[in-house]
Coordinates of C-alpha atoms in Angstrom, one line a residue:
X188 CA -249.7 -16.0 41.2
X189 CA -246.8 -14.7 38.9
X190 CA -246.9 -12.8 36.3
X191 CA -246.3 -13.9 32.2
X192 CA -243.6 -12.5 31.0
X193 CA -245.0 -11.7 27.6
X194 CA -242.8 -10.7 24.5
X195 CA -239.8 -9.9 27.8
X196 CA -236.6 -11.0 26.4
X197 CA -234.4 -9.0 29.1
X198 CA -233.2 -11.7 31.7
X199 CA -232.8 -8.9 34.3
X200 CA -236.2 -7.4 34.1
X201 CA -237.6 -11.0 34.4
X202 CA -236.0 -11.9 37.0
X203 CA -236.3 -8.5 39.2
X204 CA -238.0 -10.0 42.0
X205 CA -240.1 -6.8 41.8
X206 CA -241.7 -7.4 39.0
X207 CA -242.9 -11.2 39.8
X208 CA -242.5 -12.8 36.8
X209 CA -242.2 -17.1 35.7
X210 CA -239.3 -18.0 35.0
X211 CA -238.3 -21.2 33.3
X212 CA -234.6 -22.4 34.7
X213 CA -232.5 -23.2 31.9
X214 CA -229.1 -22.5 33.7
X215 CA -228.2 -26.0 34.1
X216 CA -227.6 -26.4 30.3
X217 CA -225.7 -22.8 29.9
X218 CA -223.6 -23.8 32.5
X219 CA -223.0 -27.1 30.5
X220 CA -222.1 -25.3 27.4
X221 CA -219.9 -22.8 28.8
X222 CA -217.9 -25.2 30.6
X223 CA -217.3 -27.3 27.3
X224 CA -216.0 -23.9 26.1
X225 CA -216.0 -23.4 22.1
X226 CA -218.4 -21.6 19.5
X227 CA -221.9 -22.8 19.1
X228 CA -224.8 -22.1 17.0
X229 CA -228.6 -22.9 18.0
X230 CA -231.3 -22.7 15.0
X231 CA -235.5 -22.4 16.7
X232 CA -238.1 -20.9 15.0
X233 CA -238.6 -17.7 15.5
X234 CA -240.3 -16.4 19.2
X235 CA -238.8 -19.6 21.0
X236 CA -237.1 -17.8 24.0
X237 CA -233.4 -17.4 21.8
X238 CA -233.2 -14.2 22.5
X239 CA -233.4 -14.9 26.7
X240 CA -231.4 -17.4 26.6
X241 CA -228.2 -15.4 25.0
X242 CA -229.3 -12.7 27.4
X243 CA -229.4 -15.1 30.2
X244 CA -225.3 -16.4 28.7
X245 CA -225.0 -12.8 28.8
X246 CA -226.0 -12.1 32.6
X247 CA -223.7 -15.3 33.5
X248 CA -220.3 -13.6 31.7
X249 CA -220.9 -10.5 33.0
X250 CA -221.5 -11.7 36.9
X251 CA -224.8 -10.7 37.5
X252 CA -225.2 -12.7 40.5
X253 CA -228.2 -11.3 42.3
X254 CA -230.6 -12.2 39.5
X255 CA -229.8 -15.8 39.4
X256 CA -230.3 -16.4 43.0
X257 CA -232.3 -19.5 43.3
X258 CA -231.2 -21.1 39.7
X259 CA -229.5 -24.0 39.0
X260 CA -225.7 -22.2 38.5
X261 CA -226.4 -19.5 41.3
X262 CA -223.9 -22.2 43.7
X263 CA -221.7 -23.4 40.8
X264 CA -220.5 -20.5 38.6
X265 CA -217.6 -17.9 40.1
X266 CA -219.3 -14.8 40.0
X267 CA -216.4 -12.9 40.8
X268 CA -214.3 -13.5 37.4
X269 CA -216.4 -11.2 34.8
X270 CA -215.9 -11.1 31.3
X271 CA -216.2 -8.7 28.4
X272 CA -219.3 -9.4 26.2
X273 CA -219.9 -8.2 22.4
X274 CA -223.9 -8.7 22.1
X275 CA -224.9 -8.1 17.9
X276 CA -228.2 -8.1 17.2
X277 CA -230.3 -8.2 14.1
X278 CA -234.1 -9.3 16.2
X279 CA -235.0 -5.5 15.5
X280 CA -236.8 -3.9 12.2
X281 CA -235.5 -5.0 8.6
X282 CA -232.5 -4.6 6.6
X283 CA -233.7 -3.3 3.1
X284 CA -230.3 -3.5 1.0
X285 CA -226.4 -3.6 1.6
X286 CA -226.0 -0.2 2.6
X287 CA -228.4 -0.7 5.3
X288 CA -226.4 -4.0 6.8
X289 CA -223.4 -1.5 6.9
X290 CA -224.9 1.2 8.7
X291 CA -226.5 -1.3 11.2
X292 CA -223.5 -3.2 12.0
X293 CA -221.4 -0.5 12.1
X294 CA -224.3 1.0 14.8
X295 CA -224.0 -2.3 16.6
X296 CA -220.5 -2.1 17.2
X297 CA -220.5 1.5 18.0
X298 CA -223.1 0.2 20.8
X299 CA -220.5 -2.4 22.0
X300 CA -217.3 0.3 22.1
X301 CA -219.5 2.3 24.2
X302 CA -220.4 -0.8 26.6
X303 CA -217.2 -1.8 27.1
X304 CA -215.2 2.0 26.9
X305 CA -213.7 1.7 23.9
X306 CA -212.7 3.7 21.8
X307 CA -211.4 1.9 18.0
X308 CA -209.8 4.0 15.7
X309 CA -211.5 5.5 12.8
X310 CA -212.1 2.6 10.3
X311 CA -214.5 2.5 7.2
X312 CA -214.5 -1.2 6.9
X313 CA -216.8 -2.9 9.3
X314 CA -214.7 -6.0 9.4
X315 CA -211.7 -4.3 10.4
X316 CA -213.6 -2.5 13.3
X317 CA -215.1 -5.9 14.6
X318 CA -211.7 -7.3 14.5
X319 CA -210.4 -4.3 16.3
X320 CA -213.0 -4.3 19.1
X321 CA -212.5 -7.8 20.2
X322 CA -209.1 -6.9 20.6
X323 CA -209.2 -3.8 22.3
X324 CA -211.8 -5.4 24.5
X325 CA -209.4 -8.1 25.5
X326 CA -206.3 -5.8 26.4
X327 CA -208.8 -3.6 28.3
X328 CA -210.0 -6.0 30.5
X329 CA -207.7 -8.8 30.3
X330 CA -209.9 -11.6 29.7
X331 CA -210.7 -13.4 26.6
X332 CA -213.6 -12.1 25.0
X333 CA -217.5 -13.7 25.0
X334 CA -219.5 -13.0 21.3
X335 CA -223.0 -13.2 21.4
X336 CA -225.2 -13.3 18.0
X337 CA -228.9 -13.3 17.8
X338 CA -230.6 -13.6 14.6
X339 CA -227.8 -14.0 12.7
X340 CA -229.7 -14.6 9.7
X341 CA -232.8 -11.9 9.9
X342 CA -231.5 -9.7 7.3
X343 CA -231.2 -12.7 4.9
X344 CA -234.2 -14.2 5.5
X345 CA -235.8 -10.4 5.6
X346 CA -234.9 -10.6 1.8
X347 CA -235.2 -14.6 0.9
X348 CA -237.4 -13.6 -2.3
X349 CA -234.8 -11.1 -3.7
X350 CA -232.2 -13.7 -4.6
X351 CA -229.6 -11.1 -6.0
X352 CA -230.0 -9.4 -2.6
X353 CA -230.3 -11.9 0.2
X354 CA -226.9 -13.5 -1.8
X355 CA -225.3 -10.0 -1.6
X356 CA -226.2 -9.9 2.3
X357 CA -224.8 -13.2 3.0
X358 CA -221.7 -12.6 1.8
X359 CA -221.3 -9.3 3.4
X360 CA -221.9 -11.2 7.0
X361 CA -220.1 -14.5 6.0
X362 CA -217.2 -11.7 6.2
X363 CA -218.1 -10.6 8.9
X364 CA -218.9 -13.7 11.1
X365 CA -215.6 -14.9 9.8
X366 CA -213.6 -12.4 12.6
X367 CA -214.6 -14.6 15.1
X368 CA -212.3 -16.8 13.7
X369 CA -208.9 -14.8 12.8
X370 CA -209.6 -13.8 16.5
X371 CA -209.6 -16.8 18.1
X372 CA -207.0 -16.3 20.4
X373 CA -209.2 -13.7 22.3
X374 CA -212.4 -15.4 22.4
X375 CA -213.3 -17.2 25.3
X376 CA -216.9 -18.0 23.8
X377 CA -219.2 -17.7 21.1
X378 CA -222.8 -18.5 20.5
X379 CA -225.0 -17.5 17.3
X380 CA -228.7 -17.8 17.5
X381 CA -230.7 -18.0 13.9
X382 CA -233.4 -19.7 12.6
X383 CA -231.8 -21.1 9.9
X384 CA -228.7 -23.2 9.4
X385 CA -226.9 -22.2 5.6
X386 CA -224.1 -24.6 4.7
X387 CA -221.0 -24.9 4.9
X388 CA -220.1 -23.6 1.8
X389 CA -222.0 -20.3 2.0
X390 CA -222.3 -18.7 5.3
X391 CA -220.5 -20.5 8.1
X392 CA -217.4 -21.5 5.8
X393 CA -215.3 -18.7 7.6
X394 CA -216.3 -20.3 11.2
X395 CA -216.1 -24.1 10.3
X396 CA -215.2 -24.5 14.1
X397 CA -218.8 -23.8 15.2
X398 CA -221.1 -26.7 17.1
X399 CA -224.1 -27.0 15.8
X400 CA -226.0 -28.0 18.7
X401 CA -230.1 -27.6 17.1
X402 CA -230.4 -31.2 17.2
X403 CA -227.9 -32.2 20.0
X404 CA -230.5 -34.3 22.2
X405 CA -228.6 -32.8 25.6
X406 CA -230.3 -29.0 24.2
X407 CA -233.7 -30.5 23.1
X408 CA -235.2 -28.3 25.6
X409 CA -232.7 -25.4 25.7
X410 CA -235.8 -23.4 24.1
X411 CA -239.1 -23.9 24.7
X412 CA -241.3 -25.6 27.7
X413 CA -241.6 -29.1 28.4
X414 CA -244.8 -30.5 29.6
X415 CA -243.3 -30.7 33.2
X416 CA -242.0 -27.0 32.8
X417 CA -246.3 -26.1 32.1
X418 CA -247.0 -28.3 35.2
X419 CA -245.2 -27.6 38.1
X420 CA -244.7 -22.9 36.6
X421 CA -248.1 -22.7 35.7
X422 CA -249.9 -25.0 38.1
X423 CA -252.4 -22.0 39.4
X424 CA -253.4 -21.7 36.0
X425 CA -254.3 -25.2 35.0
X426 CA -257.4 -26.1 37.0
X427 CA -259.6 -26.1 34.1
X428 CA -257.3 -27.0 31.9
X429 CA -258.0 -30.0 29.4
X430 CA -254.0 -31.2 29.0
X431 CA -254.6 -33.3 26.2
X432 CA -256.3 -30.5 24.4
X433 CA -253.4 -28.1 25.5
X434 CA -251.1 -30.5 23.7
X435 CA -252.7 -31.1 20.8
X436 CA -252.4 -27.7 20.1
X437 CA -249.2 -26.0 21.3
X438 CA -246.7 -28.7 22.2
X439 CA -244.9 -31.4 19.4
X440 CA -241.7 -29.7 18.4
X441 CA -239.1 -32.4 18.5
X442 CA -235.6 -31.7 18.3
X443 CA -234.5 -35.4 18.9
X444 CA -235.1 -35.1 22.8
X445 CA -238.0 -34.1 25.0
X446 CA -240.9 -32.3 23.2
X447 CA -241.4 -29.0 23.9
X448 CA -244.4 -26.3 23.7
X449 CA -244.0 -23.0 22.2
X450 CA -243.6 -20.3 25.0
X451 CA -245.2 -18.0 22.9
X452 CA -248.3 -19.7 22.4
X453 CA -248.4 -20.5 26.3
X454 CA -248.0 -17.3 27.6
X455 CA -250.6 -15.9 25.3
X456 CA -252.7 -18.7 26.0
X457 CA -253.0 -18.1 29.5
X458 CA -253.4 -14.3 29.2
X459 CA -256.1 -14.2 26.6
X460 CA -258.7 -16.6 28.8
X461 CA -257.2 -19.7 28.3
X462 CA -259.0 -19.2 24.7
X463 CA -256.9 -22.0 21.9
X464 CA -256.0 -19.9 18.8
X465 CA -253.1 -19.4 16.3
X466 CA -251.1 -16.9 18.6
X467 CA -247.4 -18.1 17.4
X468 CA -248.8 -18.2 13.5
X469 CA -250.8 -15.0 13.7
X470 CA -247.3 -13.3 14.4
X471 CA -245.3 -13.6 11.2
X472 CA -245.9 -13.6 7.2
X473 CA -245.3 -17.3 5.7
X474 CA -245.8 -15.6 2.3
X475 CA -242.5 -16.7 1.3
X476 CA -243.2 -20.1 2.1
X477 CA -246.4 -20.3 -0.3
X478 CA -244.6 -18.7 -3.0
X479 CA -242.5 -21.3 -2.9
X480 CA -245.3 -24.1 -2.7
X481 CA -246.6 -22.4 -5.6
X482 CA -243.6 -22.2 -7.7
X483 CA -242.4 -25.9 -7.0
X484 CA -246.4 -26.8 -7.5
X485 CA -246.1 -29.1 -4.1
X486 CA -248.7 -32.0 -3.3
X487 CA -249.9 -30.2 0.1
X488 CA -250.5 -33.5 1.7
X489 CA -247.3 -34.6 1.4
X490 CA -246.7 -32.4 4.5
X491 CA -247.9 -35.0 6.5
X492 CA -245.1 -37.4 6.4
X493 CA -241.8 -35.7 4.7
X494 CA -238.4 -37.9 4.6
X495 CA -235.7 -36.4 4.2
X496 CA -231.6 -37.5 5.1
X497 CA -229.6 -35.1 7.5
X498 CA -227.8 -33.0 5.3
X499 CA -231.0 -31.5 3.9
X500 CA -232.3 -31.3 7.0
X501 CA -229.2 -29.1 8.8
X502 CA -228.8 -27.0 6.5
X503 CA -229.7 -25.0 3.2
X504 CA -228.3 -22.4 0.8
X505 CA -229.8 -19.4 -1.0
X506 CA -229.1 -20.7 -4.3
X507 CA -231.1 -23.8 -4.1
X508 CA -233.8 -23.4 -1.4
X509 CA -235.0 -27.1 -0.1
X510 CA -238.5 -26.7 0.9
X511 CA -238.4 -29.5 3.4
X512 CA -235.7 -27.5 4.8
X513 CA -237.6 -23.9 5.1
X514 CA -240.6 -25.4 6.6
X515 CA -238.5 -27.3 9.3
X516 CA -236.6 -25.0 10.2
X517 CA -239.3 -22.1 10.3
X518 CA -240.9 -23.9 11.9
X519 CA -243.8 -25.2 10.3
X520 CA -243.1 -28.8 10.2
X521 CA -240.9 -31.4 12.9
X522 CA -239.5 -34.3 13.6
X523 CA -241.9 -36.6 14.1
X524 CA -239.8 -40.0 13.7
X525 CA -236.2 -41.0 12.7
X526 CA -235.3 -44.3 11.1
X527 CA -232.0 -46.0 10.0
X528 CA -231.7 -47.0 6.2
X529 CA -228.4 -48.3 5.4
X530 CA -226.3 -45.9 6.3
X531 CA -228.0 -43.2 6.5
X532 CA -230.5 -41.3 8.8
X533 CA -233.9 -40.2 7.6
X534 CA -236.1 -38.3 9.0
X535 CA -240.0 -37.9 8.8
X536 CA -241.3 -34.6 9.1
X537 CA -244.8 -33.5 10.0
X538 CA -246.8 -30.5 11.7
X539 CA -246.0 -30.1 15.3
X540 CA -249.6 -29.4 16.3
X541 CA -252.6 -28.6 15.3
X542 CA -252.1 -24.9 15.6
X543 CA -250.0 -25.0 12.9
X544 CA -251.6 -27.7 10.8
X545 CA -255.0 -25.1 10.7
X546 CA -253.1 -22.1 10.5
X547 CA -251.1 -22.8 7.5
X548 CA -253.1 -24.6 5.8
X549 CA -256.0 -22.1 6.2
X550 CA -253.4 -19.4 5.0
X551 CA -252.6 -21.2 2.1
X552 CA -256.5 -22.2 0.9
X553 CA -257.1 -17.8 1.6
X554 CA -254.4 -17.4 -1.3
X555 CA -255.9 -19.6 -3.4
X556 CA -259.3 -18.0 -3.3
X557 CA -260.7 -14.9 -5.1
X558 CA -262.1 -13.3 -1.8
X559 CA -262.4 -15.0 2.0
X560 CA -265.7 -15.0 2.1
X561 CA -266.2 -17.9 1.9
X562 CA -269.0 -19.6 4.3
X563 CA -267.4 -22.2 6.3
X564 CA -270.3 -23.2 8.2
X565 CA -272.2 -25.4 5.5
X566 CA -269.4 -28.2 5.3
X567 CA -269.3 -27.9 9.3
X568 CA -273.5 -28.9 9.2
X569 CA -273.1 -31.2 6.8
X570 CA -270.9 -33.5 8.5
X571 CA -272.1 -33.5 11.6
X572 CA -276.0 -33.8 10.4
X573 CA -275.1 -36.3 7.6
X574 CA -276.2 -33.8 5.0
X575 CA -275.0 -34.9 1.6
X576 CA -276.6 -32.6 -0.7
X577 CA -275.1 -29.6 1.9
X578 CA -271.5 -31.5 1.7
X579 CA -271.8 -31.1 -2.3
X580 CA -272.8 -27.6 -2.0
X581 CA -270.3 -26.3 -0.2
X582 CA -267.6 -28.2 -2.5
X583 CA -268.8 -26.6 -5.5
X584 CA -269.0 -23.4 -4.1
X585 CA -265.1 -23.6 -3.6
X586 CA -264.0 -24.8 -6.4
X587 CA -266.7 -22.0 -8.2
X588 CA -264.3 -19.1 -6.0
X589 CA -260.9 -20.6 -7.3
X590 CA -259.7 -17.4 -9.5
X591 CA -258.7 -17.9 -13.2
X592 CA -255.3 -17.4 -12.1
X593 CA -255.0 -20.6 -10.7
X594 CA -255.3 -22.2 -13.8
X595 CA -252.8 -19.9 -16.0
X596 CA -249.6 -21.4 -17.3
X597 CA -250.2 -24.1 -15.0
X598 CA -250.8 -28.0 -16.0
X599 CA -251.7 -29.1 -11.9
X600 CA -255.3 -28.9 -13.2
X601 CA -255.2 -31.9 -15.2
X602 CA -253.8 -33.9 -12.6
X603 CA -255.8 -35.1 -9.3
X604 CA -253.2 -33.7 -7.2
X605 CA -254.3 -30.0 -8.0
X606 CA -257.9 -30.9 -6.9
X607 CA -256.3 -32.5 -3.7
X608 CA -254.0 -29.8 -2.7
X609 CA -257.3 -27.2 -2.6
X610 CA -259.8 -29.5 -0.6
X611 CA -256.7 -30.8 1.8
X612 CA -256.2 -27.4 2.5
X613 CA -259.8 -26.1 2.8
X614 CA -260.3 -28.7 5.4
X615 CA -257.1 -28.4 7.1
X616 CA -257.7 -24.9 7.5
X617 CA -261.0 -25.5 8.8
X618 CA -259.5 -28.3 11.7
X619 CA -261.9 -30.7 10.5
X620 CA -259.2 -33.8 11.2
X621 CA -258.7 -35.7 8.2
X622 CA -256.4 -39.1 6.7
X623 CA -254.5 -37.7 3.4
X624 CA -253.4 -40.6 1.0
X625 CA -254.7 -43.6 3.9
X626 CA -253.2 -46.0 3.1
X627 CA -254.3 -50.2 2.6
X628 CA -253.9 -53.0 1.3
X629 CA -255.2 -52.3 -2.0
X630 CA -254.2 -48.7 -2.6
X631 CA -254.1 -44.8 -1.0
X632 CA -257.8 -43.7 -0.8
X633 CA -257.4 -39.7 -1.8
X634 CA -259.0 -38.3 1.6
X635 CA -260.4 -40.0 5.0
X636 CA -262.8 -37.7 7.5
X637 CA -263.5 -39.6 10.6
X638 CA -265.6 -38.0 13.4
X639 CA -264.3 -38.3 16.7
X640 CA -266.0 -40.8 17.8
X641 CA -265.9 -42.8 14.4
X642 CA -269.8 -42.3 14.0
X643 CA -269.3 -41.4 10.3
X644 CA -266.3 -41.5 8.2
X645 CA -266.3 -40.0 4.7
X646 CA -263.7 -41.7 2.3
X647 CA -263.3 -39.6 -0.6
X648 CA -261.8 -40.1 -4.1
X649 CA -261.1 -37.6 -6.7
X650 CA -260.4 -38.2 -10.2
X651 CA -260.0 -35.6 -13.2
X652 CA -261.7 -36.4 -16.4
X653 CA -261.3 -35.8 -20.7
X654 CA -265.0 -35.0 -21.3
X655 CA -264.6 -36.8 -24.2
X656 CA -263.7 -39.7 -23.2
X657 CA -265.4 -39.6 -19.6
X658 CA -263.3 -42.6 -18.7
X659 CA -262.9 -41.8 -14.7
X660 CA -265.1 -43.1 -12.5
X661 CA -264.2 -42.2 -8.9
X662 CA -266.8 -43.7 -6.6
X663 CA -266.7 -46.9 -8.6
X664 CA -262.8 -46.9 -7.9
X665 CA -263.7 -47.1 -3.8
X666 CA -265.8 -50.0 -4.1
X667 CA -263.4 -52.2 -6.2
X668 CA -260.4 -51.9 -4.2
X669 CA -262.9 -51.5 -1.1
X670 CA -261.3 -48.9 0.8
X671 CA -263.8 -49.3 3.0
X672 CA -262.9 -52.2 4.4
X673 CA -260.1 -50.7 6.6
X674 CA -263.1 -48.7 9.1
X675 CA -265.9 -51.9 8.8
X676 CA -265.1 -52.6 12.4
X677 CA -264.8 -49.4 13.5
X678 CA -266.9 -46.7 12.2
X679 CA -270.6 -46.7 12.8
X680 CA -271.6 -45.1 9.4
X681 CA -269.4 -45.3 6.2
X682 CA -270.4 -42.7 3.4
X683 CA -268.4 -42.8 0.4
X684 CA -268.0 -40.0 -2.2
X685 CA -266.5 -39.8 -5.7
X686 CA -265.5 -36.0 -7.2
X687 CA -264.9 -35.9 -10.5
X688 CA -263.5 -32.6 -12.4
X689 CA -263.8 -31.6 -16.2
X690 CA -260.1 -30.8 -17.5
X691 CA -262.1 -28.6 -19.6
X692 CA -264.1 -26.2 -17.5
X693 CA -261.8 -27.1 -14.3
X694 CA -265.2 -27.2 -12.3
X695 CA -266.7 -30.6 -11.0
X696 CA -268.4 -32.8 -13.4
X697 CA -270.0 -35.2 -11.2
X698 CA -270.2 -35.6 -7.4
X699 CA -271.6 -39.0 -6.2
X700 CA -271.7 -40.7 -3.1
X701 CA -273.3 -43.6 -1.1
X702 CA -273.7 -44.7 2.1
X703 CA -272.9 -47.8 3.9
X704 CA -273.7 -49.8 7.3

């Protein structure tokens, strides 16, 4: 059985036939893009394999040919024509202000002269010593010159909440990306590996001849493992192995070609005891992204189904931050469909599995509360036993843990939405599998929970009321535009529940439910 090469991104060291390691082949696709010739860009979440596969681009240039015996190119590539490679960098630690991106590229491209032996003159300006080394490099060895650039955009994302600083970082590497293209005439090939795509007009308008090739359907799976990859690599390991199960939580990410599992997740999977958990989550700090959710005061179930046209979806700028845009290309949400209106393309966005669907939103609810102790068992018992009086319970013991802070210069609580967005995220934290704003024929019931096996569904309705008016009636709602209808057929036991919540005490004013079939 081979080994998992967990957290490796050294092509050599995985494919040292001493150390025994799977390897997923994806040589038939460099060899397809370095034969096209040009600059490209790939944007993947982070800890998708980017970093192996410029490594692997890397190996290729530099004729490395006993590691890729067996592969795809090892019988198609000249191994004997080499070429001189500039490798940049910024996967490691975190760039804390300008003066720090100085010293660390001028680091980088100390590390490069040394590679390569040589020696650039003594020059202050980073830019000029870039330009200088792809040169030199070319004269040296007298071939044109390969750039490789991963995590192009750490620093700026390192700082995404400092707008004054991220803006002064991007325009320090926009100059320097930009050499690439005054030195054109000695570069062979290029390829810049982020996980976000800034426009145009910010970061990449010095190298408007790069192909973006995220969601070229040829490189779906340039990143990543498809469902044939888990399969045939990790056969030994899957005799007990529930695919479907497997799928549901790790695979889904959909870059408009074959759907593809996140390595990271896999690999852990498999070394941890084949135990499902948030291994991919647990390993960065989303914080950013629910400051955001906070400050734009976003309906969380909208994450379920998010349209939005191309350009949004490409790319984004520091100045105006789309959220759509963040969470797709972090990583958070996908492409689940793509439809054609008029002339243009728009795309629906969801959560890629339910890894991330829990994770997130369970991150999210923890923010939102005054402590996490919060018992989640209760809500767990009371669906499964049919215990309404625990179901109300547990409810008001949330909303009784929502800090006052919640509620501060903020006018969500007098709107259902606010209500929606904390028990849509208490219960998709919890993996309890829900319907947010089901839709028929009559109207969007406000929450659907349907046990697997459709013994009991729960359709839920919130409204928020003026105590002195006490003009909402939520369960009486339900039963006039008869949500219910839509699971008659279906469901074994329908239970419907109406929440109501005092604008003045932001608590729940009346909890009511009733029970049909």
């Amino acid at each position: 059985m081979k080994n998992l090469p967990i957290g490796i991104q050294t092509f050599q060291k995985i494919r040292d036939k001493k150390e025994n390691y799977i390897y997923i082949d994806k040589t038939d696709l460099a060899l397809e893009l370095i034969n096209s010739s040009g600059y490209y860009f790939l944007s993947r979440p982070r800890r998708f394999g980017k970093s192996l596969f410029l490594d692997t681009l890397k190996n290729i240039f530099e004729g490395k040919k006993e590691f890729f015996e067996g592969l795809y190119i090892y019988n198609k590539w000249d191994w004997e024509t080499t070429y001189p490679v500039i490798k940049i960098s910024f996967g490691a630690g975190v760039i804390e202000d300008r003066a720090d991106l100085d010293k660390r590229i001028f680091n980088i491209i100390k590390t490069n002269q040394e590679k390569l032996q040589i020696e650039c003159e003594d020059i202050k300006d980073a830019r000029e010593c870039f330009l200088q080394l792809i040169k030199l490099a070319y004269e040296k060895y007298n071939q044109k010159v390969v750039i490789l650039i991963d995590e192009y955009d750490k620093p700026i994302l390192d700082n995404i909440t400092d707008k004054k600083l991220s803006q002064k970082i991007r325009d320090r590497l926009k100059n320097i990306y930009s050499v690439i293209k005054d030195s054109d005439q000695y570069v062979k090939f290029a390829f810049l590996t982020g996980v976000s795509k800034f426009s145009k007009v910010s970061l990449f308008s010095g190298l408007n001849n790069l192909e973006d090739i995220s969601l070229n359907p040829n490189y779906a799976t340039i990143c990543g493992y498809t469902h044939e990859d888990i399969k045939e690599h990790f056969k030994e390991r899957l005799f007990d192995i529930d695919m479907d199960e497997l799928k549901k939580w790790y695979n889904g990410y959909n870059f408009l070609g074959e759907g593809v599992y996140n390595p990271f997740d896999i690999l852990l999977f498999f070394s941890r005891n084949k135990i499902y958990s948030n291994y991919w989550f647990e390993t960065g700090n989303p914080s950013f992204l629910i400051d955001i959710l906070k400050e734009k005061q976003f309906f969380l179930p909208n994450l379920e189904d998010m349209k939005v046209n191309e350009s949004n979806l490409s790319s984004f700028d520091i100045d105006y931050i789309k959220i759509e845009t963040l969470l797709f290309q972090t990583g958070y949400l996908t492409i689940k469909e793509v439809k054609q209106r008029f002339n243009q393309r728009v795309y629906h966005l969801s959560y890629p599995n339910l890894e991330v669907k829990t994770a997130l939103n369970e991150h999210i609810f923890e923010f939102l509360l005054t402590d996490n102790t919060l018992d989640k068992t209760p809500i767990f018992d009371a669906i499964e036993f049919k215990d309404m009086k625990q179901f109300e319970n547990a409810i008001r013991q949330l909303f009784a843990m929502l800090p006052n802070d919640s509620y501060r210069k903020n006018l969500m609580q007098n709107y259902e939405g606010y209500y929606a967005n904390v028990i849509y995220a208490y219960f998709a934290g919890l993996g309890i599998e829900f319907i947010a704003e089901d839709t028929t024929n009559l109207g969007r019931i406000d929450l659907t929970i349907a046990t697997p096996d459709m013994s009991q569904v729960y359709i839920i309705e919130f409204k928020v009321v003026d105590n002195k008016t006490q003009d909402a009636k939520a369960l009486e709602q339900i039963k006039e535009k008869k949500y219910y209808e839509k699971y008659m057929e279906r469901a074994k036991e329908i239970t419907l529940i109406g929440i109501e919540f005092s604008k003045e005490d932001r608590n729940i004013s009346k909890f009511e439910w009733e029970r049909m079939l």
